[in-house]
Amino acid sequence: MFLPSFRSPSFRVLLIATVAAATIPHTAFGAPNSRAMREALVADYPLTKVGVVMFKTDYNRITQPGVILAVRLPGIYADVANTQDSIVNTNFANGQVSQATGFAAAFGSNTGHSRTLNPNEKVYVTDILVKRDAVQLELLTVDVTTLADGQGTRYRAELNVKLPGLDTMTPDEVKKSIETVVADPAVASAVQSKTVKLGMSSDEVKQSLGNPDKIVDLGAKLVFIYKDMKVILIDGKVSDVQ
């Protein structure tokens, strides 16, 4: 059996690569709490399960629907759901939506039917991946689109919510960032129309109406005072509007 010499270039390259891999910190591949974070997010965003045909995933067939969210920002790239190629990722960072470029987009597909998701378009979440500095959500449109050839298809998107310092964030903080882009349809609708509904959280009220002019803190009771209304929250939820 042939054994490479320690002096051989190939052996030295292998040795260096092995040592380097062993010394790279764990956070280079994923946040230390990535499993716990994913479990917490999946609890908040129950995943939708889709069909499998001949060992291939069929995103057009829903076998177990999960949470339904509404798109809040334009620009999320999507392609036909059952494309066999990778879908160009969409990044959300610093309040801006943009498509991945360079190496990250090198293997992305374009079937000729690609488009961007529309604001208020309803989507399922089919997978959640916690990375080192981002949370990736695989989104799938609830509605089926009929193409020019008469075939129906859902659209699939890969959304990366960039979160520097993710390993120090709580699930609630991560969820708040995610909800800037996709959120419960009722919350998204209220924000768009600037309305307040019973049961909304204090953060949801602020997202809809902005920061109040004054806050009266009475312990379990909070009163958000705006120019034309008062929003009363009990235990963090809207109980009355005056």
PDB file of C-alpha atoms in Angstrom:
ATOM      1  CA  MET A   1       0.000   0.000   0.000  1.00  0.00           C
ATOM      2  CA  PHE A   2       1.317   3.420  -0.951  1.00  0.00           C
ATOM      3  CA  LEU A   3       1.749   5.884   1.924  1.00  0.00           C
ATOM      4  CA  PRO A   4       2.492   9.519   1.085  1.00  0.00           C
ATOM      5  CA  SER A   5       5.795  10.844   2.318  1.00  0.00           C
ATOM      6  CA  PHE A   6       5.713  13.577   4.948  1.00  0.00           C
ATOM      7  CA  ARG A   7       7.958  15.507   2.563  1.00  0.00           C
ATOM      8  CA  SER A   8       5.521  15.267  -0.347  1.00  0.00           C
ATOM      9  CA  PRO A   9       3.632  18.486  -1.251  1.00  0.00           C
ATOM     10  CA  SER A  10       0.279  16.690  -1.307  1.00  0.00           C
ATOM     11  CA  PHE A  11       0.790  15.336   2.205  1.00  0.00           C
ATOM     12  CA  ARG A  12       1.798  18.744   3.558  1.00  0.00           C
ATOM     13  CA  VAL A  13      -1.293  20.366   1.993  1.00  0.00           C
ATOM     14  CA  LEU A  14      -3.517  17.692   3.542  1.00  0.00           C
ATOM     15  CA  LEU A  15      -1.861  18.120   6.935  1.00  0.00           C
ATOM     16  CA  ILE A  16      -2.224  21.914   6.884  1.00  0.00           C
ATOM     17  CA  ALA A  17      -5.883  21.665   5.853  1.00  0.00           C
ATOM     18  CA  THR A  18      -6.604  19.164   8.624  1.00  0.00           C
ATOM     19  CA  VAL A  19      -4.935  21.277  11.304  1.00  0.00           C
ATOM     20  CA  ALA A  20      -6.685  24.421  10.064  1.00  0.00           C
ATOM     21  CA  ALA A  21     -10.081  22.735  10.162  1.00  0.00           C
ATOM     22  CA  ALA A  22      -9.443  21.527  13.694  1.00  0.00           C
ATOM     23  CA  THR A  23      -8.540  25.000  14.924  1.00  0.00           C
ATOM     24  CA  ILE A  24     -11.392  26.958  13.318  1.00  0.00           C
ATOM     25  CA  PRO A  25     -13.739  28.048  16.115  1.00  0.00           C
ATOM     26  CA  HIS A  26     -17.204  26.521  16.228  1.00  0.00           C
ATOM     27  CA  THR A  27     -18.839  29.897  15.572  1.00  0.00           C
ATOM     28  CA  ALA A  28     -17.325  29.969  12.080  1.00  0.00           C
ATOM     29  CA  PHE A  29     -19.856  27.362  11.008  1.00  0.00           C
ATOM     30  CA  GLY A  30     -22.886  28.238  13.107  1.00  0.00           C
ATOM     31  CA  ALA A  31     -24.018  30.020  16.226  1.00  0.00           C
ATOM     32  CA  PRO A  32     -23.309  27.967  19.370  1.00  0.00           C
ATOM     33  CA  ASN A  33     -27.010  27.987  20.245  1.00  0.00           C
ATOM     34  CA  SER A  34     -28.156  27.302  16.685  1.00  0.00           C
ATOM     35  CA  ARG A  35     -30.110  24.150  17.561  1.00  0.00           C
ATOM     36  CA  ALA A  36     -31.968  25.765  20.455  1.00  0.00           C
ATOM     37  CA  MET A  37     -32.597  28.876  18.377  1.00  0.00           C
ATOM     38  CA  ARG A  38     -34.025  26.841  15.503  1.00  0.00           C
ATOM     39  CA  GLU A  39     -36.287  24.894  17.859  1.00  0.00           C
ATOM     40  CA  ALA A  40     -37.603  28.146  19.345  1.00  0.00           C
ATOM     41  CA  LEU A  41     -38.237  29.676  15.910  1.00  0.00           C
ATOM     42  CA  VAL A  42     -39.952  26.544  14.607  1.00  0.00           C
ATOM     43  CA  ALA A  43     -42.213  26.672  17.659  1.00  0.00           C
ATOM     44  CA  ASP A  44     -43.212  30.212  16.665  1.00  0.00           C
ATOM     45  CA  TYR A  45     -43.300  29.452  12.942  1.00  0.00           C
ATOM     46  CA  PRO A  46     -44.593  25.862  12.523  1.00  0.00           C
ATOM     47  CA  LEU A  47     -43.157  24.488   9.297  1.00  0.00           C
ATOM     48  CA  THR A  48     -45.254  23.461   6.320  1.00  0.00           C
ATOM     49  CA  LYS A  49     -44.646  19.953   5.022  1.00  0.00           C
ATOM     50  CA  VAL A  50     -44.759  19.237   1.300  1.00  0.00           C
ATOM     51  CA  GLY A  51     -45.043  16.121  -0.842  1.00  0.00           C
ATOM     52  CA  VAL A  52     -42.353  13.804  -2.148  1.00  0.00           C
ATOM     53  CA  VAL A  53     -42.647  12.076  -5.539  1.00  0.00           C
ATOM     54  CA  MET A  54     -40.016   9.589  -6.739  1.00  0.00           C
ATOM     55  CA  PHE A  55     -37.563  10.841  -4.078  1.00  0.00           C
ATOM     56  CA  LYS A  56     -38.034  14.431  -5.266  1.00  0.00           C
ATOM     57  CA  THR A  57     -39.652  17.162  -3.206  1.00  0.00           C
ATOM     58  CA  ASP A  58     -42.935  18.399  -4.659  1.00  0.00           C
ATOM     59  CA  TYR A  59     -43.418  21.906  -3.303  1.00  0.00           C
ATOM     60  CA  ASN A  60     -46.695  22.270  -5.172  1.00  0.00           C
ATOM     61  CA  ARG A  61     -48.372  19.664  -2.954  1.00  0.00           C
ATOM     62  CA  ILE A  62     -48.961  20.647   0.663  1.00  0.00           C
ATOM     63  CA  THR A  63     -49.283  17.672   2.993  1.00  0.00           C
ATOM     64  CA  GLN A  64     -49.367  19.560   6.297  1.00  0.00           C
ATOM     65  CA  PRO A  65     -49.829  23.334   6.301  1.00  0.00           C
ATOM     66  CA  GLY A  66     -47.999  25.370   8.907  1.00  0.00           C
ATOM     67  CA  VAL A  67     -47.917  29.048   9.762  1.00  0.00           C
ATOM     68  CA  ILE A  68     -48.970  31.547   7.095  1.00  0.00           C
ATOM     69  CA  LEU A  69     -47.087  34.854   6.940  1.00  0.00           C
ATOM     70  CA  ALA A  70     -47.516  37.967   4.836  1.00  0.00           C
ATOM     71  CA  VAL A  71     -44.683  39.599   2.901  1.00  0.00           C
ATOM     72  CA  ARG A  72     -44.083  43.135   4.122  1.00  0.00           C
ATOM     73  CA  LEU A  73     -41.246  44.357   1.928  1.00  0.00           C
ATOM     74  CA  PRO A  74     -40.879  44.127  -1.875  1.00  0.00           C
ATOM     75  CA  GLY A  75     -37.857  42.609  -3.580  1.00  0.00           C
ATOM     76  CA  ILE A  76     -37.758  39.008  -2.320  1.00  0.00           C
ATOM     77  CA  TYR A  77     -36.580  36.899  -5.276  1.00  0.00           C
ATOM     78  CA  ALA A  78     -38.622  33.785  -6.032  1.00  0.00           C
ATOM     79  CA  ASP A  79     -38.681  31.114  -8.713  1.00  0.00           C
ATOM     80  CA  VAL A  80     -40.970  28.230  -9.622  1.00  0.00           C
ATOM     81  CA  ALA A  81     -41.207  25.980  -6.595  1.00  0.00           C
ATOM     82  CA  ASN A  82     -39.998  22.725  -8.131  1.00  0.00           C
ATOM     83  CA  THR A  83     -36.928  24.038  -9.921  1.00  0.00           C
ATOM     84  CA  GLN A  84     -34.058  21.574  -9.519  1.00  0.00           C
ATOM     85  CA  ASP A  85     -31.467  24.359  -9.307  1.00  0.00           C
ATOM     86  CA  SER A  86     -30.580  26.547  -6.368  1.00  0.00           C
ATOM     87  CA  ILE A  87     -32.634  29.695  -5.930  1.00  0.00           C
ATOM     88  CA  VAL A  88     -30.786  32.990  -5.647  1.00  0.00           C
ATOM     89  CA  ASN A  89     -30.928  34.042  -2.008  1.00  0.00           C
ATOM     90  CA  THR A  90     -32.440  37.323  -0.905  1.00  0.00           C
ATOM     91  CA  ASN A  91     -30.649  39.121   1.919  1.00  0.00           C
ATOM     92  CA  PHE A  92     -32.266  41.469   4.416  1.00  0.00           C
ATOM     93  CA  ALA A  93     -29.792  43.721   6.224  1.00  0.00           C
ATOM     94  CA  ASN A  94     -29.912  47.243   7.618  1.00  0.00           C
ATOM     95  CA  GLY A  95     -33.532  47.613   6.587  1.00  0.00           C
ATOM     96  CA  GLN A  96     -32.785  46.815   2.939  1.00  0.00           C
ATOM     97  CA  VAL A  97     -33.732  43.844   0.747  1.00  0.00           C
ATOM     98  CA  SER A  98     -31.243  42.740  -1.924  1.00  0.00           C
ATOM     99  CA  GLN A  99     -30.337  39.656  -3.919  1.00  0.00           C
ATOM    100  CA  ALA A 100     -27.130  37.786  -3.189  1.00  0.00           C
ATOM    101  CA  THR A 101     -24.270  38.460  -5.608  1.00  0.00           C
ATOM    102  CA  GLY A 102     -20.882  36.981  -6.431  1.00  0.00           C
ATOM    103  CA  PHE A 103     -20.076  33.490  -5.154  1.00  0.00           C
ATOM    104  CA  ALA A 104     -23.305  33.321  -3.136  1.00  0.00           C
ATOM    105  CA  ALA A 105     -25.338  33.660  -6.336  1.00  0.00           C
ATOM    106  CA  ALA A 106     -23.060  31.686  -8.669  1.00  0.00           C
ATOM    107  CA  PHE A 107     -25.207  28.552  -8.570  1.00  0.00           C
ATOM    108  CA  GLY A 108     -28.561  30.312  -8.557  1.00  0.00           C
ATOM    109  CA  SER A 109     -31.126  29.467 -11.187  1.00  0.00           C
ATOM    110  CA  ASN A 110     -33.445  31.462 -13.389  1.00  0.00           C
ATOM    111  CA  THR A 111     -36.123  29.415 -15.107  1.00  0.00           C
ATOM    112  CA  GLY A 112     -37.468  32.373 -17.047  1.00  0.00           C
ATOM    113  CA  HIS A 113     -40.467  32.502 -14.711  1.00  0.00           C
ATOM    114  CA  SER A 114     -38.705  34.120 -11.744  1.00  0.00           C
ATOM    115  CA  ARG A 115     -40.244  37.154 -10.071  1.00  0.00           C
ATOM    116  CA  THR A 116     -40.271  38.979  -6.752  1.00  0.00           C
ATOM    117  CA  LEU A 117     -42.874  38.388  -4.089  1.00  0.00           C
ATOM    118  CA  ASN A 118     -45.519  41.064  -3.723  1.00  0.00           C
ATOM    119  CA  PRO A 119     -46.203  42.963  -0.484  1.00  0.00           C
ATOM    120  CA  ASN A 120     -49.027  41.252   1.432  1.00  0.00           C
ATOM    121  CA  GLU A 121     -48.539  38.029  -0.575  1.00  0.00           C
ATOM    122  CA  LYS A 122     -49.128  35.045   1.708  1.00  0.00           C
ATOM    123  CA  VAL A 123     -46.344  32.500   2.215  1.00  0.00           C
ATOM    124  CA  TYR A 124     -45.678  29.303   4.117  1.00  0.00           C
ATOM    125  CA  VAL A 125     -42.377  28.589   5.875  1.00  0.00           C
ATOM    126  CA  THR A 126     -41.011  25.194   4.786  1.00  0.00           C
ATOM    127  CA  ASP A 127     -37.631  25.326   6.524  1.00  0.00           C
ATOM    128  CA  ILE A 128     -35.580  27.435   8.921  1.00  0.00           C
ATOM    129  CA  LEU A 129     -31.784  27.339   9.033  1.00  0.00           C
ATOM    130  CA  VAL A 130     -29.765  29.162  11.696  1.00  0.00           C
ATOM    131  CA  LYS A 131     -26.393  30.274  10.353  1.00  0.00           C
ATOM    132  CA  ARG A 132     -23.471  32.036  12.027  1.00  0.00           C
ATOM    133  CA  ASP A 133     -24.800  35.533  11.393  1.00  0.00           C
ATOM    134  CA  ALA A 134     -28.187  35.012   9.750  1.00  0.00           C
ATOM    135  CA  VAL A 135     -31.441  33.100   9.890  1.00  0.00           C
ATOM    136  CA  GLN A 136     -32.566  31.656   6.571  1.00  0.00           C
ATOM    137  CA  LEU A 137     -36.243  31.016   5.909  1.00  0.00           C
ATOM    138  CA  GLU A 138     -37.462  28.985   2.963  1.00  0.00           C
ATOM    139  CA  LEU A 139     -40.717  30.580   1.852  1.00  0.00           C
ATOM    140  CA  LEU A 140     -43.406  29.062  -0.357  1.00  0.00           C
ATOM    141  CA  THR A 141     -46.369  30.967  -1.764  1.00  0.00           C
ATOM    142  CA  VAL A 142     -49.786  29.912  -0.529  1.00  0.00           C
ATOM    143  CA  ASP A 143     -51.457  30.724  -3.840  1.00  0.00           C
ATOM    144  CA  VAL A 144     -50.738  28.852  -7.053  1.00  0.00           C
ATOM    145  CA  THR A 145     -49.877  30.864 -10.171  1.00  0.00           C
ATOM    146  CA  THR A 146     -50.958  29.703 -13.627  1.00  0.00           C
ATOM    147  CA  LEU A 147     -48.136  30.151 -16.137  1.00  0.00           C
ATOM    148  CA  ALA A 148     -48.528  30.971 -19.830  1.00  0.00           C
ATOM    149  CA  ASP A 149     -48.357  27.285 -20.761  1.00  0.00           C
ATOM    150  CA  GLY A 150     -51.300  26.551 -18.477  1.00  0.00           C
ATOM    151  CA  GLN A 151     -49.297  24.839 -15.753  1.00  0.00           C
ATOM    152  CA  GLY A 152     -49.821  25.862 -12.158  1.00  0.00           C
ATOM    153  CA  THR A 153     -46.958  26.459  -9.763  1.00  0.00           C
ATOM    154  CA  ARG A 154     -46.212  27.896  -6.374  1.00  0.00           C
ATOM    155  CA  TYR A 155     -43.159  30.129  -5.956  1.00  0.00           C
ATOM    156  CA  ARG A 156     -40.264  29.452  -3.594  1.00  0.00           C
ATOM    157  CA  ALA A 157     -37.827  31.923  -2.052  1.00  0.00           C
ATOM    158  CA  GLU A 158     -34.782  31.756   0.217  1.00  0.00           C
ATOM    159  CA  LEU A 159     -34.692  34.704   2.618  1.00  0.00           C
ATOM    160  CA  ASN A 160     -31.573  35.427   4.698  1.00  0.00           C
ATOM    161  CA  VAL A 161     -32.235  37.772   7.612  1.00  0.00           C
ATOM    162  CA  LYS A 162     -28.751  39.041   8.456  1.00  0.00           C
ATOM    163  CA  LEU A 163     -28.194  39.292  12.217  1.00  0.00           C
ATOM    164  CA  PRO A 164     -24.695  40.284  13.371  1.00  0.00           C
ATOM    165  CA  GLY A 165     -24.265  39.055  16.927  1.00  0.00           C
ATOM    166  CA  LEU A 166     -26.859  36.332  16.449  1.00  0.00           C
ATOM    167  CA  ASP A 167     -25.207  34.105  19.064  1.00  0.00           C
ATOM    168  CA  THR A 168     -26.082  36.656  21.770  1.00  0.00           C
ATOM    169  CA  MET A 169     -29.676  37.277  20.675  1.00  0.00           C
ATOM    170  CA  THR A 170     -32.842  35.829  22.181  1.00  0.00           C
ATOM    171  CA  PRO A 171     -35.499  34.125  20.017  1.00  0.00           C
ATOM    172  CA  ASP A 172     -37.830  37.088  20.613  1.00  0.00           C
ATOM    173  CA  GLU A 173     -35.196  39.500  19.315  1.00  0.00           C
ATOM    174  CA  VAL A 174     -34.640  37.345  16.239  1.00  0.00           C
ATOM    175  CA  LYS A 175     -38.388  37.066  15.651  1.00  0.00           C
ATOM    176  CA  LYS A 176     -38.721  40.839  15.829  1.00  0.00           C
ATOM    177  CA  SER A 177     -36.131  41.187  13.048  1.00  0.00           C
ATOM    178  CA  ILE A 178     -37.840  38.535  10.932  1.00  0.00           C
ATOM    179  CA  GLU A 179     -41.191  40.270  11.313  1.00  0.00           C
ATOM    180  CA  THR A 180     -39.755  43.350   9.651  1.00  0.00           C
ATOM    181  CA  VAL A 181     -39.822  41.353   6.408  1.00  0.00           C
ATOM    182  CA  VAL A 182     -42.530  38.703   6.880  1.00  0.00           C
ATOM    183  CA  ALA A 183     -45.131  38.707   9.637  1.00  0.00           C
ATOM    184  CA  ASP A 184     -48.527  37.485  10.725  1.00  0.00           C
ATOM    185  CA  PRO A 185     -51.025  38.763   8.117  1.00  0.00           C
ATOM    186  CA  ALA A 186     -53.093  40.563  10.768  1.00  0.00           C
ATOM    187  CA  VAL A 187     -50.033  42.434  12.022  1.00  0.00           C
ATOM    188  CA  ALA A 188     -48.879  43.287   8.498  1.00  0.00           C
ATOM    189  CA  SER A 189     -52.338  44.544   7.580  1.00  0.00           C
ATOM    190  CA  ALA A 190     -52.624  46.639  10.726  1.00  0.00           C
ATOM    191  CA  VAL A 191     -49.241  48.225  10.120  1.00  0.00           C
ATOM    192  CA  GLN A 192     -50.088  49.041   6.530  1.00  0.00           C
ATOM    193  CA  SER A 193     -53.426  50.631   7.452  1.00  0.00           C
ATOM    194  CA  LYS A 194     -52.078  52.064  10.717  1.00  0.00           C
ATOM    195  CA  THR A 195     -54.766  50.423  12.837  1.00  0.00           C
ATOM    196  CA  VAL A 196     -54.698  48.838  16.273  1.00  0.00           C
ATOM    197  CA  LYS A 197     -56.461  45.613  17.197  1.00  0.00           C
ATOM    198  CA  LEU A 198     -57.261  43.977  20.506  1.00  0.00           C
ATOM    199  CA  GLY A 199     -54.557  41.548  21.586  1.00  0.00           C
ATOM    200  CA  MET A 200     -51.713  43.265  19.740  1.00  0.00           C
ATOM    201  CA  SER A 201     -48.420  43.515  21.637  1.00  0.00           C
ATOM    202  CA  SER A 202     -46.731  46.791  22.525  1.00  0.00           C
ATOM    203  CA  ASP A 203     -44.172  46.238  19.761  1.00  0.00           C
ATOM    204  CA  GLU A 204     -46.932  45.631  17.205  1.00  0.00           C
ATOM    205  CA  VAL A 205     -48.656  48.850  18.279  1.00  0.00           C
ATOM    206  CA  LYS A 206     -45.415  50.765  17.806  1.00  0.00           C
ATOM    207  CA  GLN A 207     -44.880  49.170  14.406  1.00  0.00           C
ATOM    208  CA  SER A 208     -48.346  50.300  13.366  1.00  0.00           C
ATOM    209  CA  LEU A 209     -48.579  53.756  14.924  1.00  0.00           C
ATOM    210  CA  GLY A 210     -44.973  54.638  15.667  1.00  0.00           C
ATOM    211  CA  ASN A 211     -43.592  55.524  19.079  1.00  0.00           C
ATOM    212  CA  PRO A 212     -46.188  57.116  21.382  1.00  0.00           C
ATOM    213  CA  ASP A 213     -45.892  60.766  22.433  1.00  0.00           C
ATOM    214  CA  LYS A 214     -46.101  59.671  26.053  1.00  0.00           C
ATOM    215  CA  ILE A 215     -46.202  56.388  27.989  1.00  0.00           C
ATOM    216  CA  VAL A 216     -47.977  56.029  31.320  1.00  0.00           C
ATOM    217  CA  ASP A 217     -46.545  53.013  33.150  1.00  0.00           C
ATOM    218  CA  LEU A 218     -48.847  51.608  35.839  1.00  0.00           C
ATOM    219  CA  GLY A 219     -47.161  48.248  36.212  1.00  0.00           C
ATOM    220  CA  ALA A 220     -49.305  45.626  34.529  1.00  0.00           C
ATOM    221  CA  LYS A 221     -51.156  48.446  32.763  1.00  0.00           C
ATOM    222  CA  LEU A 222     -49.541  50.634  30.122  1.00  0.00           C
ATOM    223  CA  VAL A 223     -51.123  53.586  28.374  1.00  0.00           C
ATOM    224  CA  PHE A 224     -49.673  54.721  25.041  1.00  0.00           C
ATOM    225  CA  ILE A 225     -50.746  58.294  24.412  1.00  0.00           C
ATOM    226  CA  TYR A 226     -50.878  59.531  20.814  1.00  0.00           C
ATOM    227  CA  LYS A 227     -52.190  62.821  19.462  1.00  0.00           C
ATOM    228  CA  ASP A 228     -55.586  61.372  18.563  1.00  0.00           C
ATOM    229  CA  MET A 229     -55.932  58.249  20.733  1.00  0.00           C
ATOM    230  CA  LYS A 230     -54.942  56.345  23.834  1.00  0.00           C
ATOM    231  CA  VAL A 231     -53.978  52.694  23.600  1.00  0.00           C
ATOM    232  CA  ILE A 232     -54.363  50.715  26.820  1.00  0.00           C
ATOM    233  CA  LEU A 233     -52.360  47.534  27.286  1.00  0.00           C
ATOM    234  CA  ILE A 234     -52.861  45.010  30.070  1.00  0.00           C
ATOM    235  CA  ASP A 235     -50.047  42.500  30.620  1.00  0.00           C
ATOM    236  CA  GLY A 236     -48.438  43.635  27.357  1.00  0.00           C
ATOM    237  CA  LYS A 237     -51.551  43.214  25.161  1.00  0.00           C
ATOM    238  CA  VAL A 238     -53.994  45.816  23.811  1.00  0.00           C
ATOM    239  CA  SER A 239     -57.191  45.718  25.878  1.00  0.00           C
ATOM    240  CA  ASP A 240     -58.826  49.003  24.898  1.00  0.00           C
ATOM    241  CA  VAL A 241     -58.452  52.007  22.589  1.00  0.00           C
ATOM    242  CA  GLN A 242     -59.865  55.426  23.479  1.00  0.00           C
TER     243      GLN A 242
END
